[in-house]
Coordinates of C-alpha atoms and ligand atoms in Angstrom, one line a residue:
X1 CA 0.0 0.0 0.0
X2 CA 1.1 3.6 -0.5
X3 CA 2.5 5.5 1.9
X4 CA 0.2 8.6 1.9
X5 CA -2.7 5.9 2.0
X6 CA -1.0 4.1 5.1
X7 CA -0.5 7.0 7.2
X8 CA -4.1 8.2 6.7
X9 CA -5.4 5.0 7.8
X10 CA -3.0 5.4 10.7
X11 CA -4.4 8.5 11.9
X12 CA -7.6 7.5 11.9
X13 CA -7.1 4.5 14.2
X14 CA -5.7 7.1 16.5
X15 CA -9.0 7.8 17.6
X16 CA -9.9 4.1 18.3
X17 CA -7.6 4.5 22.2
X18 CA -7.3 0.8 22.9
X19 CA -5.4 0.1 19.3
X20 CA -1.7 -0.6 20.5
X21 CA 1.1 -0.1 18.3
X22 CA 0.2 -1.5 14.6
X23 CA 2.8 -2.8 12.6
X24 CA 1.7 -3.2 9.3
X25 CA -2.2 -2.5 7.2
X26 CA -3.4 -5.2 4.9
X27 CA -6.2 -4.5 2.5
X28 CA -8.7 -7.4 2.4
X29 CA -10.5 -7.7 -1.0
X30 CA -14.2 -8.9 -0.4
X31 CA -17.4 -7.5 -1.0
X32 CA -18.9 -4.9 -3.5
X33 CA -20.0 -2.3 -0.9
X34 CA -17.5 -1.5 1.7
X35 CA -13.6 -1.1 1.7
X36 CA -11.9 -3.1 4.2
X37 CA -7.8 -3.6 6.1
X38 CA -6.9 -6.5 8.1
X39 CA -4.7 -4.1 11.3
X40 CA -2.2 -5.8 12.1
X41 CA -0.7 -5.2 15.7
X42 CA 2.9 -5.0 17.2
X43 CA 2.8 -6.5 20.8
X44 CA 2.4 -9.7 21.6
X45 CA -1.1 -10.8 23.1
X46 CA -2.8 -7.8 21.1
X47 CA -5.4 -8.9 19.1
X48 CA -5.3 -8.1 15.2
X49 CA -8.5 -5.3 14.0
X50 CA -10.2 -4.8 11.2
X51 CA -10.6 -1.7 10.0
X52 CA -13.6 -0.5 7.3
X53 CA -14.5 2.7 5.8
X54 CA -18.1 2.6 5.6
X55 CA -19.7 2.7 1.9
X56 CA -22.6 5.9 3.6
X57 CA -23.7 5.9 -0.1
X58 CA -25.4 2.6 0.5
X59 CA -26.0 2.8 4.3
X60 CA -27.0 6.3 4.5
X61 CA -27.7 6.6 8.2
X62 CA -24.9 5.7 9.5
X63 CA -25.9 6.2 13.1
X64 CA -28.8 3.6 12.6
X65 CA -26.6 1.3 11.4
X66 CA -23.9 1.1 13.7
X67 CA -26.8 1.1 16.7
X68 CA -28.5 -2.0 15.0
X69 CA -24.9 -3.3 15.1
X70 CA -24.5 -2.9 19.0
X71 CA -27.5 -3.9 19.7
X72 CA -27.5 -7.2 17.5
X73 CA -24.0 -8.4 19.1
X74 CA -24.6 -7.4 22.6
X75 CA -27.9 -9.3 22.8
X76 CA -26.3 -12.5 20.9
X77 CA -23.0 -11.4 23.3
X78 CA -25.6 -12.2 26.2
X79 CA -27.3 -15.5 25.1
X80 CA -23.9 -17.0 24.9
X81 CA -22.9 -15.7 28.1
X82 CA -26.1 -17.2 29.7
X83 CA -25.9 -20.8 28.0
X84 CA -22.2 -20.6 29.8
X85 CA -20.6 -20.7 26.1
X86 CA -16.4 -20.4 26.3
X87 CA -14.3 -18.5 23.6
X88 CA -16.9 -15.9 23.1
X89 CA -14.3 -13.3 21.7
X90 CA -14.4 -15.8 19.0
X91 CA -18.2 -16.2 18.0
X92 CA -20.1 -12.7 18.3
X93 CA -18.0 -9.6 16.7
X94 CA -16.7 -7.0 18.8
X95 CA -16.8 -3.3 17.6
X96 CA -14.3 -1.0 19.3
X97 CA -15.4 2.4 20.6
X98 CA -13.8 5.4 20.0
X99 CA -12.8 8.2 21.9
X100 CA -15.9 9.7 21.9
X101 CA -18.0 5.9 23.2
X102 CA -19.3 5.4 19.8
X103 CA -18.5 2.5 17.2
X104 CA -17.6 4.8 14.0
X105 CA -15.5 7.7 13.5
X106 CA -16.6 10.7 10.8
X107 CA -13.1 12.1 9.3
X108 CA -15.6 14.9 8.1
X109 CA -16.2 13.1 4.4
X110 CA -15.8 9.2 5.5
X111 CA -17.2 6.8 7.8
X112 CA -14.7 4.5 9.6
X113 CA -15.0 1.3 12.3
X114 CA -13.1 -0.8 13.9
X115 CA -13.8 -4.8 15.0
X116 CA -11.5 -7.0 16.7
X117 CA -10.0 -9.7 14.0
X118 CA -11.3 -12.9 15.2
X119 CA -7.9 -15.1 15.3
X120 CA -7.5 -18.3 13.7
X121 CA -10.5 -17.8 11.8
X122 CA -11.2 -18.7 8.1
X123 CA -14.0 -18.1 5.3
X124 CA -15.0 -20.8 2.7
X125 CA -15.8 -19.9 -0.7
X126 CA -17.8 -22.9 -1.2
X127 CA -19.8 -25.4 0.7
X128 CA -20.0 -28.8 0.7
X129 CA -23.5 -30.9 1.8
X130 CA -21.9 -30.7 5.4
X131 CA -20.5 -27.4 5.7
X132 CA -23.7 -26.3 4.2
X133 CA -25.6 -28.2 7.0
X134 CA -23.8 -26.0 9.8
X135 CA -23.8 -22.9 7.9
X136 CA -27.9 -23.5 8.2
X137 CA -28.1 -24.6 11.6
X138 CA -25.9 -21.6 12.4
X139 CA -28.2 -18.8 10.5
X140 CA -31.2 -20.6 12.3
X141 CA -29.9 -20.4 15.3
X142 CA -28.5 -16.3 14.3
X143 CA -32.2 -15.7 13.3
X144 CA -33.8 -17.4 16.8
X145 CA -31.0 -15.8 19.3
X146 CA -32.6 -12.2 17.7
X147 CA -36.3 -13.5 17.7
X148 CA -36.9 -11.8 21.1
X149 CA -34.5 -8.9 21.2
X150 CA -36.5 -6.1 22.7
X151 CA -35.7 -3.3 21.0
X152 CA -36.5 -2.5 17.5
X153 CA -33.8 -2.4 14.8
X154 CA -34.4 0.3 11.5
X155 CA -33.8 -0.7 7.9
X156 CA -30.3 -0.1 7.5
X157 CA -31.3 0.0 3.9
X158 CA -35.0 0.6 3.8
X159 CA -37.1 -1.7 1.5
X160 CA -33.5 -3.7 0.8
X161 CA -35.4 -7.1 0.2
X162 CA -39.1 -5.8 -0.9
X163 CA -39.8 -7.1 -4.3
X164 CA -42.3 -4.6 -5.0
X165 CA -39.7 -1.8 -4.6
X166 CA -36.8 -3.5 -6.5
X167 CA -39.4 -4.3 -9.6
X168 CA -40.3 0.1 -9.5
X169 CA -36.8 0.3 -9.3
X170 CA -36.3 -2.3 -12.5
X171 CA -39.2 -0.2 -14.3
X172 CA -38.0 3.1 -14.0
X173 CA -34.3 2.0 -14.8
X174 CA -36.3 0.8 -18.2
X175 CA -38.5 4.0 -18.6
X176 CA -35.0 6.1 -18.5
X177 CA -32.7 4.0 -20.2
X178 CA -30.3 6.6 -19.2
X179 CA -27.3 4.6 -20.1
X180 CA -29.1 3.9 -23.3
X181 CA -28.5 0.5 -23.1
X182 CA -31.9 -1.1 -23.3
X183 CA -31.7 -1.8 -26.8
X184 CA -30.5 -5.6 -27.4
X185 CA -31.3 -6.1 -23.8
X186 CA -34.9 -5.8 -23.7
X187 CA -36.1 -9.4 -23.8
X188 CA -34.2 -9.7 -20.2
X189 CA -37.0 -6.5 -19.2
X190 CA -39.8 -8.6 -20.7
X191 CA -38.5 -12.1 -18.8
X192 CA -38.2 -10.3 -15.5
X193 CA -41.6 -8.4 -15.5
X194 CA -43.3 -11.0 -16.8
X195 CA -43.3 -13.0 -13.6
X196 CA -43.2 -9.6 -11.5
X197 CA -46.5 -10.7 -9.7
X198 CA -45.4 -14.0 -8.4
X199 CA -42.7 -12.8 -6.5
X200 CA -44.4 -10.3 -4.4
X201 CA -46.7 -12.2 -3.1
X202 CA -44.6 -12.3 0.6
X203 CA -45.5 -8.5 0.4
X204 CA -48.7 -8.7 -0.7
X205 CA -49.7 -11.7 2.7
X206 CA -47.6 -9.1 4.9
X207 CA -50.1 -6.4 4.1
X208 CA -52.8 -9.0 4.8
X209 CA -51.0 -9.9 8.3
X210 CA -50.4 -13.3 7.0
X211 CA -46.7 -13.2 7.1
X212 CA -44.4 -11.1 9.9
X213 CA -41.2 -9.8 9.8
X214 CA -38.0 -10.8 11.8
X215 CA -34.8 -9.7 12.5
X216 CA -32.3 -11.1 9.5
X217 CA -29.0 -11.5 8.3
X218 CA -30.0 -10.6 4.9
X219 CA -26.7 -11.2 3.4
X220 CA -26.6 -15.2 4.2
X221 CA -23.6 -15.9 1.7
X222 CA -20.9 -18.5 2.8
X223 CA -18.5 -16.2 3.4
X224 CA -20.2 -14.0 6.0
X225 CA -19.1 -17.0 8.2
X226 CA -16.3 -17.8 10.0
X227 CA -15.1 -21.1 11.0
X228 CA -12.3 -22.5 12.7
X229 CA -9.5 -24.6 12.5
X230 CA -11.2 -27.7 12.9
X231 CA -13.8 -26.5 10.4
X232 CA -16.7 -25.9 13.2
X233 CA -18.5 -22.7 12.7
X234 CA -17.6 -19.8 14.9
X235 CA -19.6 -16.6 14.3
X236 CA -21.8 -14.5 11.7
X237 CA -19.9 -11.6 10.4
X238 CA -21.0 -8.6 8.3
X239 CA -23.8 -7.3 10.2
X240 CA -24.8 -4.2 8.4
X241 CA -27.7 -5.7 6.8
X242 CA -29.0 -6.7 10.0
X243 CA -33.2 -5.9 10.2
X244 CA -36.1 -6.4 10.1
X245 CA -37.3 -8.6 7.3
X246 CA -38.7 -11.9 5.8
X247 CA -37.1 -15.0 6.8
X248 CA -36.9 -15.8 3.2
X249 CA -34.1 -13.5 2.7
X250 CA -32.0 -15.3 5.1
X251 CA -33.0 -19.1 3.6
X252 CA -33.1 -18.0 0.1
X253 CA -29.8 -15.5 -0.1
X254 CA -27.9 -18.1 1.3
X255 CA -29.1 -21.0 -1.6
X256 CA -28.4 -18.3 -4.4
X257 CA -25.0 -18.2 -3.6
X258 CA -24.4 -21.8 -2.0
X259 CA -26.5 -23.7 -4.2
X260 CA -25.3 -22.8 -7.5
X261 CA -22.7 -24.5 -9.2
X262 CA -21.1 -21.6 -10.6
X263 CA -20.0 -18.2 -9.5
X264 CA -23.0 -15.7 -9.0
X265 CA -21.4 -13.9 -12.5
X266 CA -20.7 -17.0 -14.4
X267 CA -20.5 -16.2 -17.8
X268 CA -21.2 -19.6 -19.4
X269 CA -24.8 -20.1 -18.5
X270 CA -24.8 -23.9 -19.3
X271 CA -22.7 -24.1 -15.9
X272 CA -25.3 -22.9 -13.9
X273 CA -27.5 -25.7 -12.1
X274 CA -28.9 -25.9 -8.9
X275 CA -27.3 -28.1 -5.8
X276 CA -30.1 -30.0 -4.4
X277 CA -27.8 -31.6 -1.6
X278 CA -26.6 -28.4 -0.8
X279 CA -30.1 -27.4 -0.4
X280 CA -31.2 -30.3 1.4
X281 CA -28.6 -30.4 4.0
X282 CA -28.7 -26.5 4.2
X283 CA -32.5 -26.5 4.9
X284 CA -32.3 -29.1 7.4
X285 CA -29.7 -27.6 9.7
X286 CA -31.8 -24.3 9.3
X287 CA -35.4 -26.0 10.3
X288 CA -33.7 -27.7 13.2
X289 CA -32.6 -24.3 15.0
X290 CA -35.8 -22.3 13.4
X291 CA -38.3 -24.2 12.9
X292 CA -39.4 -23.7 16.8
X293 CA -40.5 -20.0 16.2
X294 CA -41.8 -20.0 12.3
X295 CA -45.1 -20.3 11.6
X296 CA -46.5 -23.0 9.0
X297 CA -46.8 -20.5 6.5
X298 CA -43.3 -19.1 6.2
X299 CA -42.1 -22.9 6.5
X300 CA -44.2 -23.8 3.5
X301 CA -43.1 -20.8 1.3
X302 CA -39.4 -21.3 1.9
X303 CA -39.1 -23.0 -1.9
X304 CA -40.8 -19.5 -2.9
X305 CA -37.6 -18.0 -0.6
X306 CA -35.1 -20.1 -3.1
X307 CA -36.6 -19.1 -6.6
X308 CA -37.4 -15.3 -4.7
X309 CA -33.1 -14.6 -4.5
X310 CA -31.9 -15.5 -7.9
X311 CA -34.8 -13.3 -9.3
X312 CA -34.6 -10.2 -6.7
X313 CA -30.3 -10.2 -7.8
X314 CA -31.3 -10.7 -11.3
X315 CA -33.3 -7.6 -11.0
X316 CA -31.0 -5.5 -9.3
X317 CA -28.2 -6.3 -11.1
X318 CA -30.3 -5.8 -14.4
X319 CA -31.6 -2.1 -13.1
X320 CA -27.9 -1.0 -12.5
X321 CA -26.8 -2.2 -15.7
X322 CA -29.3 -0.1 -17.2
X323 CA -28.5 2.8 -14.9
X324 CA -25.1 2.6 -16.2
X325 CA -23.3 0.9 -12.9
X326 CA -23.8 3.0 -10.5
X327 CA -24.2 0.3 -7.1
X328 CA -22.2 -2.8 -7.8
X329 CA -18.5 -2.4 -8.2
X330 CA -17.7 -4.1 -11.5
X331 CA -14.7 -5.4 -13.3
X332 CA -15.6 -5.2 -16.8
X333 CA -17.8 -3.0 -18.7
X334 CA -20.9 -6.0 -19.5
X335 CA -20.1 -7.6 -15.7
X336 CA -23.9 -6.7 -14.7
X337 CA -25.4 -8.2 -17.9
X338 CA -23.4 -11.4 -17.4
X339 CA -24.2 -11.3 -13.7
X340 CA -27.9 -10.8 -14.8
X341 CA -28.0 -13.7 -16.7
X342 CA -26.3 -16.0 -14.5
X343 CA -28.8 -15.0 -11.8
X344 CA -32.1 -15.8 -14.3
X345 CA -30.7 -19.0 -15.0
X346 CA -30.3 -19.9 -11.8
X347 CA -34.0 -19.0 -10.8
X348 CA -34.6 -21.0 -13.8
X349 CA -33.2 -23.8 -12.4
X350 CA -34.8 -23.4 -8.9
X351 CA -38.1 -22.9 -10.2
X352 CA -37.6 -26.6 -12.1
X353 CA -36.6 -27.9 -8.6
X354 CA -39.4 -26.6 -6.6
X355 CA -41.3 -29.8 -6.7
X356 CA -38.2 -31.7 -4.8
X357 CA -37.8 -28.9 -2.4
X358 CA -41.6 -28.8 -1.4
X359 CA -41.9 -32.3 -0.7
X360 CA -38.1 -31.6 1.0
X361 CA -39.7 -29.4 3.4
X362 CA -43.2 -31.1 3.8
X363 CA -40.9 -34.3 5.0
X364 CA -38.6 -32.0 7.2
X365 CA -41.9 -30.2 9.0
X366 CA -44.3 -33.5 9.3
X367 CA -45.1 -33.7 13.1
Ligands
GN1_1 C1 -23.8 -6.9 -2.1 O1 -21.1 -6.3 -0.7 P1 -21.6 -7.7 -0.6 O2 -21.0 -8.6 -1.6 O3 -21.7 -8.2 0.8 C2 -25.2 -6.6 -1.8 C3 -26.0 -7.8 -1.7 C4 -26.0 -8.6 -2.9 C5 -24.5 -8.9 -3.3 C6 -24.4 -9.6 -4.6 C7 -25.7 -3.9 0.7 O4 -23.2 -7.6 -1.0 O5 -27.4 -7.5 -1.4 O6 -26.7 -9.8 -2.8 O7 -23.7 -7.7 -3.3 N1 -25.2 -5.8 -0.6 C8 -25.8 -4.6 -0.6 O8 -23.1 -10.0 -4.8 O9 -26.4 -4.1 -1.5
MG2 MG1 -22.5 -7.7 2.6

């Protein structure tokens, strides 16, 4: 890293008082949204950090966000401590306050925080039947620890996972064409709005009172999940999406990534199927720590969550493309077209398998 770049990073940990000495800043390359450095410390026994700058273009209110934070990990923090769980630096993130008590710090244009670095820790990139098993016991269990926390948590990103507002997003993005790259393009519109309907109808039985809201993950991919050495899980990172929503995001955002056999921006569509085991084993460890608190309803529409993911992404990929790239960071000038149609294949392929994953479920749920 450059030097100017190091030393501005450096200052801004100064206002984080319990960071010791740091000998050296690593930039860690994941996600679209935020920027994020591994902080590496100089004395022995000090834990490692890791430092973000805050994308406030996305999460506008940062204030909101950083209380949801607190208030997620100190309420999991305290359901650990009560079921007498050891190692709990390792499995519930730790923010570090600044010199002012609070978890960011505003440089005047940027947003910054810091969380400890949670040692001998790894991410997978992929799942296996097994891994996938754990991962959905663990986001069940993520989703059930929050089911009675008592104070209420704002959208970080309001209407992040409402259909209805990502399809008005999809039509205007058509309407304006303003990157005018509609043209060529426009049977993807057609494909998308076509089954526009369907995939509100969550929104539609939460109007009617059928269907309640949780607190979420709402970004369930593999790698918001640390495990350790021996390949057990340890803890649910990347909170900022944390709120209130449909359980389906959780179930479904996690099989959109997990359950495909190819990369979410796989350009060779014939690559993309769907992983039934994966699904399988990931619904089952997920029913066994959630099914306690869901109601019959949200258990029978979770192959509605599967198909619901692919086609939300396909959307919202599709709208930025047209938008000329504006949200997702890209590395080539088509990258949201190719995403786009990797992710309506994939709900292609999900919609093919929803016959398996209802009788899946049925079996799963039977008293
Ligand atoms: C974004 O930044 P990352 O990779 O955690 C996006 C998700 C999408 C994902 C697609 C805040 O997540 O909703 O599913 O890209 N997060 C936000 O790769 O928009
Ligand atoms: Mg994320």
């Amino acid at each position: 890293m450059e030097k100017i770049e190091n030393e501005r990073l450096l200052k801004i940990l100064q206002h984080f008082p319990e960071i010791g000495p740091v000998s050296e800043i690593v930039p860690l390359t994941s996600g679209l949204i935020n920027q994020t450095y591994k902080v590496v410390t100089e004395l022995p026994g000090q834990c490692d950090y890791v430092l973000q700058c805050i994308n406030h273009h996305v999460f506008t209110n940062v204030l909101l966000l950083q209380r949801n934070i607190e208030l997620v990990t100190r309420h999991i923090r305290q359901k650990l401590e009560a079921r007498g769980e050891t190692d709990i630096r390792r499995k519930v993130l730790r923010f570090v306050p600044t010199e002012e008590e609070v978890t960011y710090y505003f440089t005047g244009e940027e947003y910054w925080r810091v969380c400890e670095f949670i040692p001998r820790s790894k991410t997978l990139e992929a799942v296996t039947p097994e891994t996938s098993y754990l991962v959905g016991l663990k986001f069940g269990e993520f989703e059930a620890m929050l089911a009675d926390l008592p104070e209420r948590l704002g959208e970080t990103i309001p209407d992040f996972h409402n259909m209805e507002f990502r399809l008005a997003q999809l039509r205007e993005a058509v309407e304006a064409d303003k990157a005018g790259r509609l043209e060529g393009v426009r049977e993807i519109a057609e494909a998308l709005l076509k089954d526009g309907d369907d995939m509100c109808v969550a929104e539609r039985l939460y109007r009617e009172g059928k269907l309640p809201k949780r607190i979420c993950h709402c970004d369930t991919k593999v790698s918001n999940m640390l495990f350790d050495e021996e390949g057990d899980v340890l803890c649910v990172i990347d909170l900022d999406t944390t709120m209130p929503s449909f359980v389906f995001s959780d179930f479904g955002d996690f099989l959109r990534s997990a359950a495909n056999t190819a990369p979410e921006d796989e350009p060779d569509v014939e690559k993309i199927h769907f992983n039934a085991d994966v699904f399988r084993s990931f619904a089952k460890g997920y029913l066994e720590s959630a099914a306690a608190f869901l109601t019959d309803l949200e258990k029978e529409m979770l192959p509605y969550a599967v198909a619901l993911f692919p086609y939300m992404q396909a959307v919202r990929f599709f709208a930025d493309y047209l938008n000329g790239d504006t949200y997702y960071r890209i590395q080539y000038p088509e990258h949201n077209l190719v995403r786009t149609r990797a992710q309506l294949k994939l709900y292609q392929e999900v919609l093919q398998a929803t016959p398996m994953m209802r009788d899946y479920i049925q079996e799963l749920t039977r008293p």
